[in-house]
PDB file of C-alpha atoms in Angstrom:
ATOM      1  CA  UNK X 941      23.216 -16.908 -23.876  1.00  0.00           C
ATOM      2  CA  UNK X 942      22.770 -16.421 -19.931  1.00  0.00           C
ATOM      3  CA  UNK X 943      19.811 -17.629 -18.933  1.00  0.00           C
ATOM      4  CA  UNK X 944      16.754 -15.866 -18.351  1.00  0.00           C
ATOM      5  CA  UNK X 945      14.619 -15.411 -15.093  1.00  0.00           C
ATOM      6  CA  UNK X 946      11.334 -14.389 -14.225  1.00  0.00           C
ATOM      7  CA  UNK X 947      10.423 -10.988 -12.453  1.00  0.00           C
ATOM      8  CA  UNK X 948      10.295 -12.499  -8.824  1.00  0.00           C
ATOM      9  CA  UNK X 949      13.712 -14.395  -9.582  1.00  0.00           C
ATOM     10  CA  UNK X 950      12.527 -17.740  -8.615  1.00  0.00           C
ATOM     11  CA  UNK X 951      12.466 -19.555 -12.273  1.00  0.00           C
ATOM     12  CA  UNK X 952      14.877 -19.543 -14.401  1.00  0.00           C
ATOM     13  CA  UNK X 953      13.766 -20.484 -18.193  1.00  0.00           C
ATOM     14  CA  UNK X 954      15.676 -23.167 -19.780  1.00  0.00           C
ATOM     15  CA  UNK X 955      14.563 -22.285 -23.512  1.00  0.00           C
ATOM     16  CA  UNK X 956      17.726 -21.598 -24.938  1.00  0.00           C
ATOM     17  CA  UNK X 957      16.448 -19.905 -28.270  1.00  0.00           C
ATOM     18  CA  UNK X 958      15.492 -16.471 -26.874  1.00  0.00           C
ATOM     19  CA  UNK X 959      14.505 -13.724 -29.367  1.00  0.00           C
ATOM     20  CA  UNK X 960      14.073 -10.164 -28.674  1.00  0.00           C
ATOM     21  CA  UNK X 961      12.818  -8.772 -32.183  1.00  0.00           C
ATOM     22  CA  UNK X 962      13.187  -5.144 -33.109  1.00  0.00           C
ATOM     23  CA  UNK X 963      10.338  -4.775 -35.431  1.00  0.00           C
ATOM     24  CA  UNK X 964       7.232  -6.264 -36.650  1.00  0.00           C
ATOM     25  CA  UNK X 965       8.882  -7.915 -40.104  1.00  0.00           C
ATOM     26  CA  UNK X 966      11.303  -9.854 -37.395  1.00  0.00           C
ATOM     27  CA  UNK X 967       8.470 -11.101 -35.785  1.00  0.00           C
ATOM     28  CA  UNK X 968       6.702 -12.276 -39.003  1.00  0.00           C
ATOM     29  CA  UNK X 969      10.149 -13.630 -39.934  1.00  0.00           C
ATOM     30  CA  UNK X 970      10.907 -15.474 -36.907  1.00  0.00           C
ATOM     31  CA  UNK X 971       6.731 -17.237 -37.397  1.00  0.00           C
ATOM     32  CA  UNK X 972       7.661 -18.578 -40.603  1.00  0.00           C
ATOM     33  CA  UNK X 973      11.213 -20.056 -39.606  1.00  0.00           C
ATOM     34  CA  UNK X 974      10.075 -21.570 -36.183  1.00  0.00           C
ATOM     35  CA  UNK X 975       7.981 -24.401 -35.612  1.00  0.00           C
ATOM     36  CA  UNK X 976       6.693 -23.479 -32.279  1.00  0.00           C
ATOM     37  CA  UNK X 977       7.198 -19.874 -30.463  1.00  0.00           C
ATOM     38  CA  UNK X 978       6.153 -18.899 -26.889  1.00  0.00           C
ATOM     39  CA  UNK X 979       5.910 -15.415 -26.158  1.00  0.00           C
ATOM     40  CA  UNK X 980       7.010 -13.608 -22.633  1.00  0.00           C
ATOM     41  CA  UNK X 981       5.843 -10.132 -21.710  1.00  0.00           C
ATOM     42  CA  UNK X 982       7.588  -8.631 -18.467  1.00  0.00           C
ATOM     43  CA  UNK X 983       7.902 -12.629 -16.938  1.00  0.00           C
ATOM     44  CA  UNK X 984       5.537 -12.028 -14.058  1.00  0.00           C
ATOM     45  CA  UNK X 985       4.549 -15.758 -13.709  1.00  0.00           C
ATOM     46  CA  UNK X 986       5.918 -17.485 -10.545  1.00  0.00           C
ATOM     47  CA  UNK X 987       6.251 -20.631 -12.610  1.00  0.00           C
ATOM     48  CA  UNK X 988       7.011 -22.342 -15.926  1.00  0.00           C
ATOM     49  CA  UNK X 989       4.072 -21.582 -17.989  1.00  0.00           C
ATOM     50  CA  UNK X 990       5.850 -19.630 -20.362  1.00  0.00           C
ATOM     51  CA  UNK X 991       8.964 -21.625 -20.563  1.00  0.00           C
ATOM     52  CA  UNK X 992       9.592 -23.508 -23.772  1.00  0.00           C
ATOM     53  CA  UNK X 993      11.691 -25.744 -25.263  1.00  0.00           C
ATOM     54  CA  UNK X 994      12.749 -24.432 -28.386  1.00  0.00           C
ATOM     55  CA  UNK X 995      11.818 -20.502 -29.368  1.00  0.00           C
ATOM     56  CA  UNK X 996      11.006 -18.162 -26.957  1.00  0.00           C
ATOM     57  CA  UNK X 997      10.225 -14.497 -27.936  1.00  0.00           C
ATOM     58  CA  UNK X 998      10.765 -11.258 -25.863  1.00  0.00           C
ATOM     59  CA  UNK X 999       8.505  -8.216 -27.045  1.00  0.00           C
ATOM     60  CA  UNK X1000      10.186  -6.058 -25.065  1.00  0.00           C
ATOM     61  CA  UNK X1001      11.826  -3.935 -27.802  1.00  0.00           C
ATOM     62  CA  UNK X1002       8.169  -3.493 -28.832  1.00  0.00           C
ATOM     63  CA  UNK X1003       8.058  -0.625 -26.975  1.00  0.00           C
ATOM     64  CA  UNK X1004       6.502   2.616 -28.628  1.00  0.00           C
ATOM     65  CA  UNK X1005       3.234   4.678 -28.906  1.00  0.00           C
ATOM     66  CA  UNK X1006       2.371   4.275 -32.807  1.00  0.00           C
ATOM     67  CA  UNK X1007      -0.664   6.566 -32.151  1.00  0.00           C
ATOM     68  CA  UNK X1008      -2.433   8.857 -30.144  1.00  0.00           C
ATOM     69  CA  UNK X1009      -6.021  10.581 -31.212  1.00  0.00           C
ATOM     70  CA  UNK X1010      -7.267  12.923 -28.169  1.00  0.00           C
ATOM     71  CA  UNK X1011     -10.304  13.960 -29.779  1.00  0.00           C
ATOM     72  CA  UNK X1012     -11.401   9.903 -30.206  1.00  0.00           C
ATOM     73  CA  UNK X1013      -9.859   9.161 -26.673  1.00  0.00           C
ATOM     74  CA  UNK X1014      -7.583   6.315 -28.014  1.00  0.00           C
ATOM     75  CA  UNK X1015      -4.280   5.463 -27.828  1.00  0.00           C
ATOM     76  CA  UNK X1016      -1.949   2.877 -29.908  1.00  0.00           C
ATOM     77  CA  UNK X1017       0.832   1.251 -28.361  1.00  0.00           C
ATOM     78  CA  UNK X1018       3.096  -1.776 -29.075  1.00  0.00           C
ATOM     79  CA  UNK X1019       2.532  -4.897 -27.478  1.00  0.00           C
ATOM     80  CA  UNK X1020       5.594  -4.521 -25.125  1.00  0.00           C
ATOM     81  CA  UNK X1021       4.816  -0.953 -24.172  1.00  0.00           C
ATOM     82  CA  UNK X1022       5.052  -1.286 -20.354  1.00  0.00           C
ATOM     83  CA  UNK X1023       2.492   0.355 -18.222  1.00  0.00           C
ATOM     84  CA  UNK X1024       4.327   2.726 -16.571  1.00  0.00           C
ATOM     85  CA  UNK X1025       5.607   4.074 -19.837  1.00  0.00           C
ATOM     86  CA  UNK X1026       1.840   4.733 -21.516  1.00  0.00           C
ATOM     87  CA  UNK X1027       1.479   6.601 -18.240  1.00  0.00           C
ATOM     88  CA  UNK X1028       3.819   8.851 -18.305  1.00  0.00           C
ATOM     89  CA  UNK X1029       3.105   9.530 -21.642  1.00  0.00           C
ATOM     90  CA  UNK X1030      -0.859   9.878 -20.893  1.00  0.00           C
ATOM     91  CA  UNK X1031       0.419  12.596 -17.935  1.00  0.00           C
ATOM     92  CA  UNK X1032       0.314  15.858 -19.212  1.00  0.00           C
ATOM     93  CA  UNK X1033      -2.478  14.822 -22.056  1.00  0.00           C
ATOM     94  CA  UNK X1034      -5.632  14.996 -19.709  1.00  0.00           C
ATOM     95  CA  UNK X1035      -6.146  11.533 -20.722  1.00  0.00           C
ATOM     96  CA  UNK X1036      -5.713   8.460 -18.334  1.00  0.00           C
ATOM     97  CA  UNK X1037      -6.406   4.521 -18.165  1.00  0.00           C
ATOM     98  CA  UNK X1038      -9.458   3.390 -16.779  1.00  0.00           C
ATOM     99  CA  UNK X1039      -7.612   1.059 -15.124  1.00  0.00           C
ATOM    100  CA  UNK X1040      -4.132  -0.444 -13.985  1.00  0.00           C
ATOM    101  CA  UNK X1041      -2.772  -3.253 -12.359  1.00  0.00           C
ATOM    102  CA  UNK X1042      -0.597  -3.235  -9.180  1.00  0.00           C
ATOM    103  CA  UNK X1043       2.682  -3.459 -11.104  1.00  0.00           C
ATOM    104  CA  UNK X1044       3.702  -0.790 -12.938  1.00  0.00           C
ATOM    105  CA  UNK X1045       6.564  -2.781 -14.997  1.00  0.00           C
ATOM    106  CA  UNK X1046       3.351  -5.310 -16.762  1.00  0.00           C
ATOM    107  CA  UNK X1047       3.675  -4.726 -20.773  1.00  0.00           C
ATOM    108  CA  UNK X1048       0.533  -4.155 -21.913  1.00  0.00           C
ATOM    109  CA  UNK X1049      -0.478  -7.028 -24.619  1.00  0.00           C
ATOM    110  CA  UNK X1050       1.140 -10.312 -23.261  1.00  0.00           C
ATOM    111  CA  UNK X1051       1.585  -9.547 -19.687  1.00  0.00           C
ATOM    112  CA  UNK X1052      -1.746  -8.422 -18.960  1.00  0.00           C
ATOM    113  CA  UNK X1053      -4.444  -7.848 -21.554  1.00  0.00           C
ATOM    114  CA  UNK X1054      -3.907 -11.162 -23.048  1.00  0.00           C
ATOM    115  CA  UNK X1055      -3.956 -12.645 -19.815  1.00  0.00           C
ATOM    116  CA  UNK X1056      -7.339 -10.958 -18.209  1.00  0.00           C
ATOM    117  CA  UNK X1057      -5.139  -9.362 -15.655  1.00  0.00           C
ATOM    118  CA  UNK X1058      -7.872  -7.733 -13.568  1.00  0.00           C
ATOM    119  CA  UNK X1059      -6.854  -4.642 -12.203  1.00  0.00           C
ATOM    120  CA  UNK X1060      -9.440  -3.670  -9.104  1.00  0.00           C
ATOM    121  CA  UNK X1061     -12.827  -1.764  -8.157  1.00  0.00           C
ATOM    122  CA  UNK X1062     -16.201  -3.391  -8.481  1.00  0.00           C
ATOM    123  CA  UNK X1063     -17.721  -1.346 -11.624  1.00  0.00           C
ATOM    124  CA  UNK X1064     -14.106  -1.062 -13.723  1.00  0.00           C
ATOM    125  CA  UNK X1065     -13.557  -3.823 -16.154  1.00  0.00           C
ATOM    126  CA  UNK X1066     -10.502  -5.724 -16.309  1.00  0.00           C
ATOM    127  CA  UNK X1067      -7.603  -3.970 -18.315  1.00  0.00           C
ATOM    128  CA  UNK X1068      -8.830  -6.560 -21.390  1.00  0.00           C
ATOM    129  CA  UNK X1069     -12.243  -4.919 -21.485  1.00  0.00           C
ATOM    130  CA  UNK X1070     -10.566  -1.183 -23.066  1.00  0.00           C
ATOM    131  CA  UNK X1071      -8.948  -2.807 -26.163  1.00  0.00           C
ATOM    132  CA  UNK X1072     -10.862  -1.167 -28.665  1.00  0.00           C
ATOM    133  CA  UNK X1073      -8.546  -2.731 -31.725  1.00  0.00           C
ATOM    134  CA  UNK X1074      -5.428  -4.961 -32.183  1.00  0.00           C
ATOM    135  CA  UNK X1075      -2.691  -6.234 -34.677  1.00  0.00           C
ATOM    136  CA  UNK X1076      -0.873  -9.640 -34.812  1.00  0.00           C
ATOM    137  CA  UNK X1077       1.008 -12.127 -36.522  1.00  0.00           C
ATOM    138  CA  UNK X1078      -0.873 -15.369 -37.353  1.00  0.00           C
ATOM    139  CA  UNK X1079       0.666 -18.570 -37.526  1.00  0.00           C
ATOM    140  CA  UNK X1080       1.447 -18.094 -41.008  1.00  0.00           C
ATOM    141  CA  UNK X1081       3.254 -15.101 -40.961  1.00  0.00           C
ATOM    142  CA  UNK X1082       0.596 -12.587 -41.864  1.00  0.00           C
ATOM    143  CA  UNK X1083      -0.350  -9.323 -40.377  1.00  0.00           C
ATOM    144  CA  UNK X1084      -3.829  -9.443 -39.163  1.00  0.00           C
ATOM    145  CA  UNK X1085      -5.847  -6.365 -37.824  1.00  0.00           C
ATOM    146  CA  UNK X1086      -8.757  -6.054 -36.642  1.00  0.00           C
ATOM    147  CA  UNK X1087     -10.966  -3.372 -34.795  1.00  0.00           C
ATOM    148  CA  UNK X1088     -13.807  -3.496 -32.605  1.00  0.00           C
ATOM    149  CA  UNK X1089     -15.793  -1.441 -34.426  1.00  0.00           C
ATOM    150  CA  UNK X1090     -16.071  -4.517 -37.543  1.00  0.00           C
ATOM    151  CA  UNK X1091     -14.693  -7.385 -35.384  1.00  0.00           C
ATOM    152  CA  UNK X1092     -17.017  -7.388 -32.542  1.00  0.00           C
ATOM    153  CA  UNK X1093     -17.087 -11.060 -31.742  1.00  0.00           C
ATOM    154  CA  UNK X1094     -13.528 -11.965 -32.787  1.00  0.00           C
ATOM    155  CA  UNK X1095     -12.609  -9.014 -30.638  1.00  0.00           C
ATOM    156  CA  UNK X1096     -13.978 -10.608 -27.614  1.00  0.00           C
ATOM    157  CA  UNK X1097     -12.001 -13.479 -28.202  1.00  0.00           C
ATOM    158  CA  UNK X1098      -8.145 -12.161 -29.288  1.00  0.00           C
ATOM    159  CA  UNK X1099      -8.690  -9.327 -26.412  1.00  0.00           C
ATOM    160  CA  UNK X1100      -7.731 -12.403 -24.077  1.00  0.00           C
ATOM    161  CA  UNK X1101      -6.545 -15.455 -26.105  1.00  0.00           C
ATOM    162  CA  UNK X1102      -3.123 -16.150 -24.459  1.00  0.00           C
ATOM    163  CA  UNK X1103      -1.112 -16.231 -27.467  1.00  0.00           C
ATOM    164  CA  UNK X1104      -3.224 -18.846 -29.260  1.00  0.00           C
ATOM    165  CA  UNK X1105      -4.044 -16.499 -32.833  1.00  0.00           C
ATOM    166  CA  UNK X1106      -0.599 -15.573 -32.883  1.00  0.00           C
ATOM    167  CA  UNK X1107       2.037 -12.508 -31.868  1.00  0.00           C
ATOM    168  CA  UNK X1108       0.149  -9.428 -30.842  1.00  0.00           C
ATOM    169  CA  UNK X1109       2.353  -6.693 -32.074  1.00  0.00           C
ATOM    170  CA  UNK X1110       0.290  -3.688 -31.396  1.00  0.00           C
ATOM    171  CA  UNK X1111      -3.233  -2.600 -29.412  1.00  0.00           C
ATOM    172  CA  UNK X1112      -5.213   0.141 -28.916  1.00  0.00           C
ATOM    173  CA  UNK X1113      -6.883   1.001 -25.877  1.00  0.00           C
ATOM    174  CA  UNK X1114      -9.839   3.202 -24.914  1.00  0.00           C
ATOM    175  CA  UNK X1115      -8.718   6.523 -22.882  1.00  0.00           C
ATOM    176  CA  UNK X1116     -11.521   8.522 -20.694  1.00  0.00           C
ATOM    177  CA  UNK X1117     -10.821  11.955 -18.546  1.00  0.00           C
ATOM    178  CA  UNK X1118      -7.473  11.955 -15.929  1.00  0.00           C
ATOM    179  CA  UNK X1119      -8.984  11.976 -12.529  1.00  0.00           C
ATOM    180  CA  UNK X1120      -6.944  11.657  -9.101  1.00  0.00           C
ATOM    181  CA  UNK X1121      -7.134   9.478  -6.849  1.00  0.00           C
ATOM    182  CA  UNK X1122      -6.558   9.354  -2.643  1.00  0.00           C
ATOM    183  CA  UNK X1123      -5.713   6.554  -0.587  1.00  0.00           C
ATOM    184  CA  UNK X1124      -6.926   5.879   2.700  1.00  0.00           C
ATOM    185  CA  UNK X1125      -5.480   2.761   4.546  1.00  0.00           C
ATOM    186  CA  UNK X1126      -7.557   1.237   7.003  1.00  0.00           C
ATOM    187  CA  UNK X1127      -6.074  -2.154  10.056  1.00  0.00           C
ATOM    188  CA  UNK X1128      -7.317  -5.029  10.993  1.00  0.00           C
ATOM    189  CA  UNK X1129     -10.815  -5.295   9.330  1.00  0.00           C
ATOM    190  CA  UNK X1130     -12.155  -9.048  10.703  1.00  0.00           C
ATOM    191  CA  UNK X1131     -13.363 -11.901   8.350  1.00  0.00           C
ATOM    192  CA  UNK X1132     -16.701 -12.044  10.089  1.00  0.00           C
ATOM    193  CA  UNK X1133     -17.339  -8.710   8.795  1.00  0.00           C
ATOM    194  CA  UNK X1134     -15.759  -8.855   5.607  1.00  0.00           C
ATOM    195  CA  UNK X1135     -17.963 -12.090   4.974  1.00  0.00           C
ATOM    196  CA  UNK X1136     -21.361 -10.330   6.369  1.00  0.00           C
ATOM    197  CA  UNK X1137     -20.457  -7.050   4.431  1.00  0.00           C
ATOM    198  CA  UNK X1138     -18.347  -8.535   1.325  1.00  0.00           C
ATOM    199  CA  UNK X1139     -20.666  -5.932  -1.384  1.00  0.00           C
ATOM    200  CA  UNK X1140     -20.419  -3.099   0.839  1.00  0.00           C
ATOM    201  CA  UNK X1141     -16.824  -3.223   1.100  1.00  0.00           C
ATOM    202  CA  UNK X1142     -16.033  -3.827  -1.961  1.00  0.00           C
ATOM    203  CA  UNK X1143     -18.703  -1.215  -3.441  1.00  0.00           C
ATOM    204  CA  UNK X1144     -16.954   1.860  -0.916  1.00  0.00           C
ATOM    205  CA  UNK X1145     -14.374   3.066  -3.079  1.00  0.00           C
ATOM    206  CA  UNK X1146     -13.399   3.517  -6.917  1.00  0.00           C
ATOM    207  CA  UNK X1147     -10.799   0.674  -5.827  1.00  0.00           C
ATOM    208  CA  UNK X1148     -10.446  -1.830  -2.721  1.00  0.00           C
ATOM    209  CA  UNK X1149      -7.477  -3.892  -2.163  1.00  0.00           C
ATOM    210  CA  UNK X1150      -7.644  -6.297   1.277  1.00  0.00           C
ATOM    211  CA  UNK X1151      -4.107  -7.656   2.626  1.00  0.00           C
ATOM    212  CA  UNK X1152      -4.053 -10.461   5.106  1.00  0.00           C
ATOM    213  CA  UNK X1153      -0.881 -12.912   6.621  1.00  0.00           C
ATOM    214  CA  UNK X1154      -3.588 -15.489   7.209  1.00  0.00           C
ATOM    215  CA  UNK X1155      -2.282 -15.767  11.321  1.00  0.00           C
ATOM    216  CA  UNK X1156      -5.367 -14.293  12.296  1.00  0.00           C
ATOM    217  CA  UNK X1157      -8.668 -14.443  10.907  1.00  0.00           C
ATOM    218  CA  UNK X1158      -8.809 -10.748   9.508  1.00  0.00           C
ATOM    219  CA  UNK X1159      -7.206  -8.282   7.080  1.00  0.00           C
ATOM    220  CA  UNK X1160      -4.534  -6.731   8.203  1.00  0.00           C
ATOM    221  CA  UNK X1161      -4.917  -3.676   5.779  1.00  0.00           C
ATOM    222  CA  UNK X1162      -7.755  -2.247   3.504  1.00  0.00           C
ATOM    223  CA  UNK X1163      -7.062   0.124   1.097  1.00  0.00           C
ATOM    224  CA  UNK X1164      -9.682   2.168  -0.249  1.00  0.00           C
ATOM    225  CA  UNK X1165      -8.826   4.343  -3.391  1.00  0.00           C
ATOM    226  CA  UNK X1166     -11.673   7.311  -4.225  1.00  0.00           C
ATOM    227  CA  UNK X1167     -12.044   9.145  -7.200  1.00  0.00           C
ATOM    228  CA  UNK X1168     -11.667  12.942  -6.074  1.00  0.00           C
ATOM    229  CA  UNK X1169     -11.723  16.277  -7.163  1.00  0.00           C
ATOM    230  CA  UNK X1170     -10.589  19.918  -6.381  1.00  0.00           C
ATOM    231  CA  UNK X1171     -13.592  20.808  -5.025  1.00  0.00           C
ATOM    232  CA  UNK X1172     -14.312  17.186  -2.847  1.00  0.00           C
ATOM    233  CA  UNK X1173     -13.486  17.915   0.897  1.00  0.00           C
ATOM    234  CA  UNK X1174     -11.368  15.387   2.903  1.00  0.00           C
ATOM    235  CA  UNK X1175     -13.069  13.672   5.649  1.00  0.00           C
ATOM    236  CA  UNK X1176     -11.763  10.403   6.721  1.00  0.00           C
ATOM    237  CA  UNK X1177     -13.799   8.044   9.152  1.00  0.00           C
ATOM    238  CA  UNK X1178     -11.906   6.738  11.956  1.00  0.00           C
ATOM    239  CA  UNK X1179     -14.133   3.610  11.699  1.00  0.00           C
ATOM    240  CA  UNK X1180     -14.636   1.191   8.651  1.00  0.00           C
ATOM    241  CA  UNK X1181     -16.604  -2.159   9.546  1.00  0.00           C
ATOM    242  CA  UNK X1182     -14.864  -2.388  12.925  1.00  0.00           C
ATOM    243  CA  UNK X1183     -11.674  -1.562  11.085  1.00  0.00           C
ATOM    244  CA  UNK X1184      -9.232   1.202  12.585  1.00  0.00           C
ATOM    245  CA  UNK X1185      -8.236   4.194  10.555  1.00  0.00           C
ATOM    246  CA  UNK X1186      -3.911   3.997   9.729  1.00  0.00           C
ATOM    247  CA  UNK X1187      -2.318   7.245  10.979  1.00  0.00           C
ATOM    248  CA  UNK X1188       1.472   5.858  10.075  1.00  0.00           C
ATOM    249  CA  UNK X1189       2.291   4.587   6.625  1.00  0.00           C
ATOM    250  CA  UNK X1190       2.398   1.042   6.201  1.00  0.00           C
ATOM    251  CA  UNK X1191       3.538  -1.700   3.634  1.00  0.00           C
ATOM    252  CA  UNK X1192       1.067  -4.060   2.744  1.00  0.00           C
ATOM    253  CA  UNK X1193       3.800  -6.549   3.829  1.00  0.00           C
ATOM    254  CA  UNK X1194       5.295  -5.754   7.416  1.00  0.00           C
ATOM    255  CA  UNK X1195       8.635  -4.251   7.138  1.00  0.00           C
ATOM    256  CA  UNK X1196       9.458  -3.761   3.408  1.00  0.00           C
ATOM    257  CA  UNK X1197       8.814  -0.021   2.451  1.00  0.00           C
ATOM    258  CA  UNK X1198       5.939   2.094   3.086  1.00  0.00           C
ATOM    259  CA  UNK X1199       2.072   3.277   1.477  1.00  0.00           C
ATOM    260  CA  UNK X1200       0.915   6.449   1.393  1.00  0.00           C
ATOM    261  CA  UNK X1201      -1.630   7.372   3.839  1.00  0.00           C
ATOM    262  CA  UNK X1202      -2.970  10.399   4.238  1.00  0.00           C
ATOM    263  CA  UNK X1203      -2.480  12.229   7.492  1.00  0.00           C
ATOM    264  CA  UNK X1204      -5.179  13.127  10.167  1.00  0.00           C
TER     265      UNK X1204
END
């Protein structure tokens, strides 16, 4: 089998075992045959953490919405779902994700929610904190599930659990009202002020993301992402904290690609 790498390309796994089940009963099939299993989601680590030695297993063909109750504001999804996909399903439902992370390609289960993978904005929880119920395969083979609604406690525990209760074949996740969202891209924001007004920053927007190179001691982009609607009007401050309003679009890396900013 070729060997497999990791999203950035920079590891390659040496597990030579590599599984990519179809379906649930492969899963439980592949527990009770294998002594040990490690399971990948979309290989975002930049090292060998998920590597293994004998059995690795792909979710990836995992991929589907089982269910989806509008009225309840819940969705179901298999563990390998990616988040792009649940989006574009969520699009045209007046339903969205409290949350995301800056990826769109993360699966939902072991790339991110197993993981605590954070997302941004001061008051939203990280994408972990919206899993309202869950299915896996323990060690023996067996289909647990388990809801938050009679599971509180172990809830809070196999929400983020990195694998260690088993295969998580399937989650559901807590919806709430689409909303949009504008970007406004702000240069050069200095770590004296950052340090002297860290809560304000980070309390200005729905979502605040700070870029730096580290050659000079500032930020050389803040993004601040608001929660708007049809009826909010769009002003834009030139000044934020001694930071200049962007009127090109930038990369949050210098020369690859471009954000969108919105014009003056």
């Amino acid at each position: 089998m070729t060997k497999q790498r990791n999203w950035a390309g920079n590891y390659t796994y040496h597990a030579s075992n590599w599984h990519i089940p179809e379906s649930v009963e492969e899963i439980q099939r592949l527990v009770k045959k294998c002594n040990r299993l490690k399971v990948v989601g979309s290989r975002h680590s930049f090292n060998h953490i998920a590597d293994s030695n004998e059995h690795i297993v792909s979710l990836e063909q995992l991929n589907r919405v089982i269910d989806f109750d509008k009225e309840k504001q819940k969705i179901t999804v298999e563990a390998g779902m990616k988040y792009s996909d649940v989006c574009q399903y969520l699009g045209e439902t007046g339903l969205a994700l409290h949350n995301l992370a800056s990826l769109p390609h993360i699966s939902v289960a072991g790339g991110a929610c197993a993981t605590a993978t954070h997302g941004s904005g001061d008051k939203n929880g990280n994408l972990a904190t919206i899993v309202s119920g869950i299915e896996f395969v323990n060690g023996n083979g067996e289909i647990i599930t388990l809801t938050r609604e009679e599971h509180e406690e172990e809830m809070r525990g196999l929400s983020v659990s990195l694998g260690a209760f088993g295969i998580i074949t399937k989650l559901t996740l807590d919806l709430i009202p689409d909303f949009q969202v504008r970007q406004v891209v702000y240069q050069n924001l200095s770590f004296h002020e950052f340090y002297q007004y860290y809560d304000e920053i980070y309390a200005s927007a729905y979502s605040v993301s700070l870029f730096t190179d580290w050659q000079e001691e500032r930020f050389n982009q803040v993004w601040l992402k608001q929660t708007i609607t049809e009826q909010d009007a769009v002003e834009l401050n030139t000044d934020f904290y001694g930071a200049e309003l962007a009127n090109v679009n930038l990369h949050p890396i210098s020369g690859h690609g471009l954000s969108i900013v919105p014009s003056n």
